[in-house]
């Protein structure tokens, strides 16, 4: 073999080794990237509500996405599929938070906003808690019954968000943000019923029933609370109920 041929062979060997190393590193990198992009958890959520509108499906998708973030998901993807269901994928959720997330989007309280009939008797949940401090014997039999209320004017589908806030003077309140359609319903309802009480009802229990001071426009209403703890408790319940469509777990994957 000539010196020239030997030199070419000697140069080719390290080049082949380098090429092999680059290929191995590239394969390892691609595998690492695939693991990073993979979702640890996946679940299909079936839409139980019949004939959901595209708008309600999209709003429900956004709510589910926000819940994933709230429970600690690092990455998540929520897709609307046909027949109506949501494909949910997420990474970074602990087992406990994953179960809490599923409960929060499937075990939703029935939320209703209902006018209180004139002359109705009974306490709201908020009033009962305050009264029990002086009279512990009071119980749920003293709550305002559903028969004291008119039919629901707004429901879960009309509420977009609920949050505990406080005024500049520190007064605790709950701010309710409604959907555009919910805001129109609320403005019409409050404009026609000044002075009447509007009950916020969860699973047939009247939690509070503030008096309507006048038309509420802009799709935002504020409800007073007796304490910061009460405001947060009510806001949490209402926020949990703000899922436009009823969902059920179809086939969870670990």
PDB file of C-alpha atoms in Angstrom:
ATOM      1  CA  UNK A   1       0.000   0.000   0.000  1.00  0.00           C
ATOM      2  CA  UNK A   2       1.384   3.391  -0.934  1.00  0.00           C
ATOM      3  CA  UNK A   3       2.040   6.101   1.626  1.00  0.00           C
ATOM      4  CA  UNK A   4      -0.787   8.143   0.061  1.00  0.00           C
ATOM      5  CA  UNK A   5      -3.301   5.290   0.387  1.00  0.00           C
ATOM      6  CA  UNK A   6      -2.219   4.599   3.962  1.00  0.00           C
ATOM      7  CA  UNK A   7      -2.685   8.257   4.867  1.00  0.00           C
ATOM      8  CA  UNK A   8      -6.211   8.229   3.415  1.00  0.00           C
ATOM      9  CA  UNK A   9      -7.099   5.124   5.445  1.00  0.00           C
ATOM     10  CA  UNK A  10      -5.691   6.596   8.651  1.00  0.00           C
ATOM     11  CA  UNK A  11      -7.702   9.780   8.122  1.00  0.00           C
ATOM     12  CA  UNK A  12     -10.897   7.887   7.302  1.00  0.00           C
ATOM     13  CA  UNK A  13     -10.897   5.862  10.546  1.00  0.00           C
ATOM     14  CA  UNK A  14     -11.281   8.819  12.946  1.00  0.00           C
ATOM     15  CA  UNK A  15     -13.819  10.404  10.616  1.00  0.00           C
ATOM     16  CA  UNK A  16     -15.926   7.237  10.756  1.00  0.00           C
ATOM     17  CA  UNK A  17     -15.622   7.184  14.546  1.00  0.00           C
ATOM     18  CA  UNK A  18     -16.693  10.811  14.756  1.00  0.00           C
ATOM     19  CA  UNK A  19     -19.630  10.177  12.423  1.00  0.00           C
ATOM     20  CA  UNK A  20     -20.715   7.216  14.554  1.00  0.00           C
ATOM     21  CA  UNK A  21     -20.446   9.275  17.716  1.00  0.00           C
ATOM     22  CA  UNK A  22     -22.502  12.097  16.179  1.00  0.00           C
ATOM     23  CA  UNK A  23     -25.161   9.622  15.080  1.00  0.00           C
ATOM     24  CA  UNK A  24     -25.305   8.089  18.581  1.00  0.00           C
ATOM     25  CA  UNK A  25     -25.561  11.499  20.202  1.00  0.00           C
ATOM     26  CA  UNK A  26     -28.284  12.505  17.745  1.00  0.00           C
ATOM     27  CA  UNK A  27     -30.265   9.342  18.520  1.00  0.00           C
ATOM     28  CA  UNK A  28     -29.882   9.892  22.268  1.00  0.00           C
ATOM     29  CA  UNK A  29     -30.939  13.529  21.916  1.00  0.00           C
ATOM     30  CA  UNK A  30     -34.030  12.582  19.904  1.00  0.00           C
ATOM     31  CA  UNK A  31     -34.995   9.999  22.519  1.00  0.00           C
ATOM     32  CA  UNK A  32     -34.505  12.526  25.321  1.00  0.00           C
ATOM     33  CA  UNK A  33     -36.600  15.076  23.437  1.00  0.00           C
ATOM     34  CA  UNK A  34     -39.332  12.481  22.906  1.00  0.00           C
ATOM     35  CA  UNK A  35     -39.375  11.731  26.639  1.00  0.00           C
ATOM     36  CA  UNK A  36     -39.515  15.439  27.435  1.00  0.00           C
ATOM     37  CA  UNK A  37     -42.418  15.953  25.036  1.00  0.00           C
ATOM     38  CA  UNK A  38     -44.335  12.860  26.144  1.00  0.00           C
ATOM     39  CA  UNK A  39     -47.319  13.355  28.423  1.00  0.00           C
ATOM     40  CA  UNK A  40     -47.364  11.340  31.628  1.00  0.00           C
ATOM     41  CA  UNK A  41     -51.130  11.310  31.969  1.00  0.00           C
ATOM     42  CA  UNK A  42     -53.964  11.078  29.506  1.00  0.00           C
ATOM     43  CA  UNK A  43     -57.713  10.873  29.956  1.00  0.00           C
ATOM     44  CA  UNK A  44     -60.775  11.159  27.748  1.00  0.00           C
ATOM     45  CA  UNK A  45     -63.634  13.185  29.223  1.00  0.00           C
ATOM     46  CA  UNK A  46     -67.014  12.422  27.679  1.00  0.00           C
ATOM     47  CA  UNK A  47     -69.438  15.343  27.352  1.00  0.00           C
ATOM     48  CA  UNK A  48     -72.641  14.320  29.133  1.00  0.00           C
ATOM     49  CA  UNK A  49     -74.613  17.480  28.340  1.00  0.00           C
ATOM     50  CA  UNK A  50     -76.731  16.751  25.235  1.00  0.00           C
ATOM     51  CA  UNK A  51     -76.204  18.738  22.025  1.00  0.00           C
ATOM     52  CA  UNK A  52     -73.400  21.017  23.260  1.00  0.00           C
ATOM     53  CA  UNK A  53     -72.759  24.100  21.168  1.00  0.00           C
ATOM     54  CA  UNK A  54     -69.276  24.736  19.702  1.00  0.00           C
ATOM     55  CA  UNK A  55     -68.962  27.770  21.986  1.00  0.00           C
ATOM     56  CA  UNK A  56     -69.769  25.733  25.110  1.00  0.00           C
ATOM     57  CA  UNK A  57     -67.281  23.049  24.048  1.00  0.00           C
ATOM     58  CA  UNK A  58     -64.540  25.626  23.578  1.00  0.00           C
ATOM     59  CA  UNK A  59     -65.264  27.345  26.889  1.00  0.00           C
ATOM     60  CA  UNK A  60     -65.245  23.971  28.651  1.00  0.00           C
ATOM     61  CA  UNK A  61     -61.920  23.146  26.991  1.00  0.00           C
ATOM     62  CA  UNK A  62     -60.453  26.418  28.303  1.00  0.00           C
ATOM     63  CA  UNK A  63     -61.760  25.764  31.829  1.00  0.00           C
ATOM     64  CA  UNK A  64     -60.226  22.274  31.843  1.00  0.00           C
ATOM     65  CA  UNK A  65     -56.914  23.711  30.601  1.00  0.00           C
ATOM     66  CA  UNK A  66     -56.941  26.316  33.383  1.00  0.00           C
ATOM     67  CA  UNK A  67     -57.691  23.646  36.001  1.00  0.00           C
ATOM     68  CA  UNK A  68     -54.667  21.639  34.868  1.00  0.00           C
ATOM     69  CA  UNK A  69     -52.450  24.671  35.421  1.00  0.00           C
ATOM     70  CA  UNK A  70     -54.069  25.352  38.794  1.00  0.00           C
ATOM     71  CA  UNK A  71     -53.259  21.806  39.960  1.00  0.00           C
ATOM     72  CA  UNK A  72     -49.607  22.065  38.927  1.00  0.00           C
ATOM     73  CA  UNK A  73     -49.318  20.645  35.404  1.00  0.00           C
ATOM     74  CA  UNK A  74     -46.018  21.683  33.780  1.00  0.00           C
ATOM     75  CA  UNK A  75     -47.309  20.958  30.296  1.00  0.00           C
ATOM     76  CA  UNK A  76     -50.802  20.188  29.100  1.00  0.00           C
ATOM     77  CA  UNK A  77     -52.935  19.815  26.008  1.00  0.00           C
ATOM     78  CA  UNK A  78     -56.744  19.691  25.815  1.00  0.00           C
ATOM     79  CA  UNK A  79     -58.388  18.889  22.492  1.00  0.00           C
ATOM     80  CA  UNK A  80     -62.053  18.732  21.477  1.00  0.00           C
ATOM     81  CA  UNK A  81     -62.873  15.477  19.683  1.00  0.00           C
ATOM     82  CA  UNK A  82     -65.896  13.904  17.985  1.00  0.00           C
ATOM     83  CA  UNK A  83     -68.167  12.466  19.345  1.00  0.00           C
ATOM     84  CA  UNK A  84     -68.149  15.343  21.831  1.00  0.00           C
ATOM     85  CA  UNK A  85     -65.386  14.657  24.302  1.00  0.00           C
ATOM     86  CA  UNK A  86     -62.125  16.180  25.485  1.00  0.00           C
ATOM     87  CA  UNK A  87     -58.752  14.496  25.135  1.00  0.00           C
ATOM     88  CA  UNK A  88     -56.681  15.669  28.092  1.00  0.00           C
ATOM     89  CA  UNK A  89     -52.905  15.181  28.285  1.00  0.00           C
ATOM     90  CA  UNK A  90     -50.669  16.495  31.035  1.00  0.00           C
ATOM     91  CA  UNK A  91     -47.252  16.245  32.650  1.00  0.00           C
ATOM     92  CA  UNK A  92     -46.093  17.246  36.116  1.00  0.00           C
ATOM     93  CA  UNK A  93     -49.223  16.377  38.109  1.00  0.00           C
ATOM     94  CA  UNK A  94     -48.813  14.436  41.332  1.00  0.00           C
ATOM     95  CA  UNK A  95     -51.148  11.489  41.826  1.00  0.00           C
ATOM     96  CA  UNK A  96     -53.130  13.427  44.451  1.00  0.00           C
ATOM     97  CA  UNK A  97     -53.470  16.539  42.286  1.00  0.00           C
ATOM     98  CA  UNK A  98     -54.422  14.436  39.268  1.00  0.00           C
ATOM     99  CA  UNK A  99     -57.323  12.908  41.207  1.00  0.00           C
ATOM    100  CA  UNK A 100     -58.323  16.326  42.539  1.00  0.00           C
ATOM    101  CA  UNK A 101     -58.287  17.702  38.994  1.00  0.00           C
ATOM    102  CA  UNK A 102     -60.581  14.909  37.766  1.00  0.00           C
ATOM    103  CA  UNK A 103     -63.004  15.517  40.640  1.00  0.00           C
ATOM    104  CA  UNK A 104     -63.014  19.261  39.979  1.00  0.00           C
ATOM    105  CA  UNK A 105     -64.140  18.869  36.363  1.00  0.00           C
ATOM    106  CA  UNK A 106     -66.527  15.912  36.737  1.00  0.00           C
ATOM    107  CA  UNK A 107     -68.158  16.288  40.163  1.00  0.00           C
ATOM    108  CA  UNK A 108     -69.518  19.758  39.519  1.00  0.00           C
ATOM    109  CA  UNK A 109     -72.281  21.228  41.650  1.00  0.00           C
ATOM    110  CA  UNK A 110     -75.438  22.389  39.913  1.00  0.00           C
ATOM    111  CA  UNK A 111     -75.223  26.169  40.030  1.00  0.00           C
ATOM    112  CA  UNK A 112     -78.308  28.333  39.652  1.00  0.00           C
ATOM    113  CA  UNK A 113     -79.171  32.002  40.110  1.00  0.00           C
ATOM    114  CA  UNK A 114     -82.829  32.219  41.162  1.00  0.00           C
ATOM    115  CA  UNK A 115     -85.055  35.039  42.353  1.00  0.00           C
ATOM    116  CA  UNK A 116     -86.435  34.605  45.868  1.00  0.00           C
ATOM    117  CA  UNK A 117     -90.239  34.642  45.976  1.00  0.00           C
ATOM    118  CA  UNK A 118     -91.819  37.524  47.914  1.00  0.00           C
ATOM    119  CA  UNK A 119     -92.435  36.593  51.551  1.00  0.00           C
ATOM    120  CA  UNK A 120     -90.177  33.521  51.400  1.00  0.00           C
ATOM    121  CA  UNK A 121     -88.913  32.185  54.724  1.00  0.00           C
ATOM    122  CA  UNK A 122     -85.687  30.458  55.661  1.00  0.00           C
ATOM    123  CA  UNK A 123     -81.985  31.189  56.028  1.00  0.00           C
ATOM    124  CA  UNK A 124     -79.206  31.089  53.468  1.00  0.00           C
ATOM    125  CA  UNK A 125     -76.161  28.924  54.226  1.00  0.00           C
ATOM    126  CA  UNK A 126     -74.219  32.090  55.054  1.00  0.00           C
ATOM    127  CA  UNK A 127     -76.934  33.346  57.432  1.00  0.00           C
ATOM    128  CA  UNK A 128     -77.216  29.928  59.089  1.00  0.00           C
ATOM    129  CA  UNK A 129     -73.504  29.803  59.867  1.00  0.00           C
ATOM    130  CA  UNK A 130     -73.653  33.211  61.505  1.00  0.00           C
ATOM    131  CA  UNK A 131     -76.798  32.302  63.482  1.00  0.00           C
ATOM    132  CA  UNK A 132     -75.282  29.032  64.732  1.00  0.00           C
ATOM    133  CA  UNK A 133     -72.669  31.009  66.653  1.00  0.00           C
ATOM    134  CA  UNK A 134     -75.469  32.193  68.955  1.00  0.00           C
ATOM    135  CA  UNK A 135     -77.722  29.153  68.605  1.00  0.00           C
ATOM    136  CA  UNK A 136     -75.861  25.890  67.822  1.00  0.00           C
ATOM    137  CA  UNK A 137     -79.176  23.984  67.718  1.00  0.00           C
ATOM    138  CA  UNK A 138     -80.057  25.560  64.378  1.00  0.00           C
ATOM    139  CA  UNK A 139     -79.622  23.100  61.504  1.00  0.00           C
ATOM    140  CA  UNK A 140     -80.263  22.630  57.805  1.00  0.00           C
ATOM    141  CA  UNK A 141     -84.007  22.393  58.411  1.00  0.00           C
ATOM    142  CA  UNK A 142     -83.841  26.155  58.880  1.00  0.00           C
ATOM    143  CA  UNK A 143     -82.437  26.716  55.381  1.00  0.00           C
ATOM    144  CA  UNK A 144     -84.502  28.362  52.679  1.00  0.00           C
ATOM    145  CA  UNK A 145     -86.212  25.565  50.685  1.00  0.00           C
ATOM    146  CA  UNK A 146     -86.112  25.352  46.876  1.00  0.00           C
ATOM    147  CA  UNK A 147     -89.866  25.985  46.856  1.00  0.00           C
ATOM    148  CA  UNK A 148     -89.116  29.537  48.051  1.00  0.00           C
ATOM    149  CA  UNK A 149     -87.365  30.257  44.766  1.00  0.00           C
ATOM    150  CA  UNK A 150     -88.439  31.016  41.247  1.00  0.00           C
ATOM    151  CA  UNK A 151     -87.066  28.967  38.301  1.00  0.00           C
ATOM    152  CA  UNK A 152     -83.370  29.344  37.477  1.00  0.00           C
ATOM    153  CA  UNK A 153     -82.526  32.466  35.486  1.00  0.00           C
ATOM    154  CA  UNK A 154     -78.814  31.642  35.045  1.00  0.00           C
ATOM    155  CA  UNK A 155     -76.817  28.422  35.470  1.00  0.00           C
ATOM    156  CA  UNK A 156     -73.285  26.960  35.392  1.00  0.00           C
ATOM    157  CA  UNK A 157     -73.034  27.714  31.682  1.00  0.00           C
ATOM    158  CA  UNK A 158     -73.435  31.460  32.302  1.00  0.00           C
ATOM    159  CA  UNK A 159     -70.608  31.877  34.821  1.00  0.00           C
ATOM    160  CA  UNK A 160     -67.051  32.201  33.562  1.00  0.00           C
ATOM    161  CA  UNK A 161     -65.074  32.924  36.729  1.00  0.00           C
ATOM    162  CA  UNK A 162     -65.409  33.579  40.470  1.00  0.00           C
ATOM    163  CA  UNK A 163     -62.741  35.035  42.734  1.00  0.00           C
ATOM    164  CA  UNK A 164     -62.412  36.380  46.260  1.00  0.00           C
ATOM    165  CA  UNK A 165     -61.466  40.059  46.343  1.00  0.00           C
ATOM    166  CA  UNK A 166     -61.545  42.955  48.788  1.00  0.00           C
ATOM    167  CA  UNK A 167     -62.433  46.622  48.493  1.00  0.00           C
ATOM    168  CA  UNK A 168     -59.950  49.403  49.172  1.00  0.00           C
ATOM    169  CA  UNK A 169     -61.217  49.448  52.762  1.00  0.00           C
ATOM    170  CA  UNK A 170     -60.647  45.699  53.117  1.00  0.00           C
ATOM    171  CA  UNK A 171     -64.286  44.597  52.823  1.00  0.00           C
ATOM    172  CA  UNK A 172     -64.303  40.989  51.520  1.00  0.00           C
ATOM    173  CA  UNK A 173     -66.350  40.274  48.418  1.00  0.00           C
ATOM    174  CA  UNK A 174     -66.775  37.715  45.665  1.00  0.00           C
ATOM    175  CA  UNK A 175     -66.426  38.952  42.100  1.00  0.00           C
ATOM    176  CA  UNK A 176     -68.447  37.014  39.523  1.00  0.00           C
ATOM    177  CA  UNK A 177     -67.564  37.301  35.844  1.00  0.00           C
ATOM    178  CA  UNK A 178     -70.217  36.069  33.434  1.00  0.00           C
ATOM    179  CA  UNK A 179     -70.070  35.001  29.811  1.00  0.00           C
ATOM    180  CA  UNK A 180     -71.327  37.549  27.244  1.00  0.00           C
ATOM    181  CA  UNK A 181     -74.678  35.748  27.089  1.00  0.00           C
ATOM    182  CA  UNK A 182     -74.766  35.382  30.878  1.00  0.00           C
ATOM    183  CA  UNK A 183     -74.022  39.092  31.256  1.00  0.00           C
ATOM    184  CA  UNK A 184     -76.969  39.984  29.025  1.00  0.00           C
ATOM    185  CA  UNK A 185     -79.274  37.722  31.033  1.00  0.00           C
ATOM    186  CA  UNK A 186     -78.033  39.220  34.306  1.00  0.00           C
ATOM    187  CA  UNK A 187     -78.537  42.802  33.143  1.00  0.00           C
ATOM    188  CA  UNK A 188     -82.081  42.062  31.998  1.00  0.00           C
ATOM    189  CA  UNK A 189     -82.917  40.159  35.194  1.00  0.00           C
ATOM    190  CA  UNK A 190     -81.534  42.777  37.597  1.00  0.00           C
ATOM    191  CA  UNK A 191     -82.988  45.668  35.610  1.00  0.00           C
ATOM    192  CA  UNK A 192     -86.487  44.226  35.904  1.00  0.00           C
ATOM    193  CA  UNK A 193     -86.254  43.167  39.572  1.00  0.00           C
ATOM    194  CA  UNK A 194     -84.757  46.027  41.564  1.00  0.00           C
ATOM    195  CA  UNK A 195     -85.153  45.479  45.317  1.00  0.00           C
ATOM    196  CA  UNK A 196     -85.710  41.714  45.103  1.00  0.00           C
ATOM    197  CA  UNK A 197     -83.274  39.087  46.370  1.00  0.00           C
ATOM    198  CA  UNK A 198     -81.288  36.975  43.926  1.00  0.00           C
ATOM    199  CA  UNK A 199     -80.263  33.612  45.365  1.00  0.00           C
ATOM    200  CA  UNK A 200     -77.009  31.880  44.466  1.00  0.00           C
ATOM    201  CA  UNK A 201     -77.897  28.191  44.681  1.00  0.00           C
ATOM    202  CA  UNK A 202     -75.569  25.183  44.682  1.00  0.00           C
ATOM    203  CA  UNK A 203     -77.254  21.760  44.544  1.00  0.00           C
ATOM    204  CA  UNK A 204     -80.527  23.220  45.896  1.00  0.00           C
ATOM    205  CA  UNK A 205     -78.848  25.020  48.825  1.00  0.00           C
ATOM    206  CA  UNK A 206     -79.095  28.796  48.892  1.00  0.00           C
ATOM    207  CA  UNK A 207     -75.608  29.993  49.827  1.00  0.00           C
ATOM    208  CA  UNK A 208     -76.389  33.684  49.711  1.00  0.00           C
ATOM    209  CA  UNK A 209     -79.217  35.887  48.447  1.00  0.00           C
ATOM    210  CA  UNK A 210     -78.154  39.529  48.036  1.00  0.00           C
ATOM    211  CA  UNK A 211     -80.721  42.197  47.281  1.00  0.00           C
ATOM    212  CA  UNK A 212     -80.671  43.661  43.770  1.00  0.00           C
ATOM    213  CA  UNK A 213     -79.765  47.337  43.887  1.00  0.00           C
ATOM    214  CA  UNK A 214     -80.323  47.984  40.201  1.00  0.00           C
ATOM    215  CA  UNK A 215     -79.288  46.800  36.734  1.00  0.00           C
ATOM    216  CA  UNK A 216     -75.912  45.019  36.680  1.00  0.00           C
ATOM    217  CA  UNK A 217     -74.199  45.668  33.368  1.00  0.00           C
ATOM    218  CA  UNK A 218     -70.817  44.698  31.985  1.00  0.00           C
ATOM    219  CA  UNK A 219     -71.096  41.037  32.905  1.00  0.00           C
ATOM    220  CA  UNK A 220     -69.498  41.457  36.354  1.00  0.00           C
ATOM    221  CA  UNK A 221     -71.295  41.267  39.700  1.00  0.00           C
ATOM    222  CA  UNK A 222     -69.912  41.634  43.219  1.00  0.00           C
ATOM    223  CA  UNK A 223     -71.350  39.817  46.239  1.00  0.00           C
ATOM    224  CA  UNK A 224     -70.557  40.890  49.796  1.00  0.00           C
ATOM    225  CA  UNK A 225     -69.210  38.412  52.358  1.00  0.00           C
ATOM    226  CA  UNK A 226     -69.012  38.579  56.146  1.00  0.00           C
ATOM    227  CA  UNK A 227     -65.353  37.518  56.219  1.00  0.00           C
ATOM    228  CA  UNK A 228     -62.393  36.810  53.970  1.00  0.00           C
ATOM    229  CA  UNK A 229     -62.786  33.098  54.742  1.00  0.00           C
ATOM    230  CA  UNK A 230     -66.434  33.136  53.656  1.00  0.00           C
ATOM    231  CA  UNK A 231     -65.555  35.028  50.466  1.00  0.00           C
ATOM    232  CA  UNK A 232     -62.840  32.522  49.576  1.00  0.00           C
ATOM    233  CA  UNK A 233     -65.058  29.542  50.409  1.00  0.00           C
ATOM    234  CA  UNK A 234     -67.904  30.779  48.227  1.00  0.00           C
ATOM    235  CA  UNK A 235     -65.554  31.804  45.418  1.00  0.00           C
ATOM    236  CA  UNK A 236     -63.940  28.359  45.433  1.00  0.00           C
ATOM    237  CA  UNK A 237     -67.342  26.639  45.239  1.00  0.00           C
ATOM    238  CA  UNK A 238     -68.528  28.877  42.429  1.00  0.00           C
ATOM    239  CA  UNK A 239     -65.260  28.579  40.530  1.00  0.00           C
ATOM    240  CA  UNK A 240     -65.484  24.797  40.781  1.00  0.00           C
ATOM    241  CA  UNK A 241     -69.024  24.987  39.389  1.00  0.00           C
ATOM    242  CA  UNK A 242     -67.998  27.190  36.464  1.00  0.00           C
ATOM    243  CA  UNK A 243     -67.709  24.282  34.014  1.00  0.00           C
ATOM    244  CA  UNK A 244     -70.183  24.944  31.171  1.00  0.00           C
ATOM    245  CA  UNK A 245     -70.739  21.280  30.248  1.00  0.00           C
ATOM    246  CA  UNK A 246     -71.151  18.119  32.309  1.00  0.00           C
ATOM    247  CA  UNK A 247     -68.186  15.773  31.902  1.00  0.00           C
ATOM    248  CA  UNK A 248     -67.551  12.122  32.784  1.00  0.00           C
ATOM    249  CA  UNK A 249     -64.317  10.127  32.739  1.00  0.00           C
ATOM    250  CA  UNK A 250     -64.332   7.764  29.760  1.00  0.00           C
ATOM    251  CA  UNK A 251     -61.026   5.898  29.901  1.00  0.00           C
ATOM    252  CA  UNK A 252     -58.322   7.192  32.243  1.00  0.00           C
ATOM    253  CA  UNK A 253     -54.710   6.216  31.618  1.00  0.00           C
ATOM    254  CA  UNK A 254     -52.124   6.305  34.444  1.00  0.00           C
TER     255      UNK A 254
END
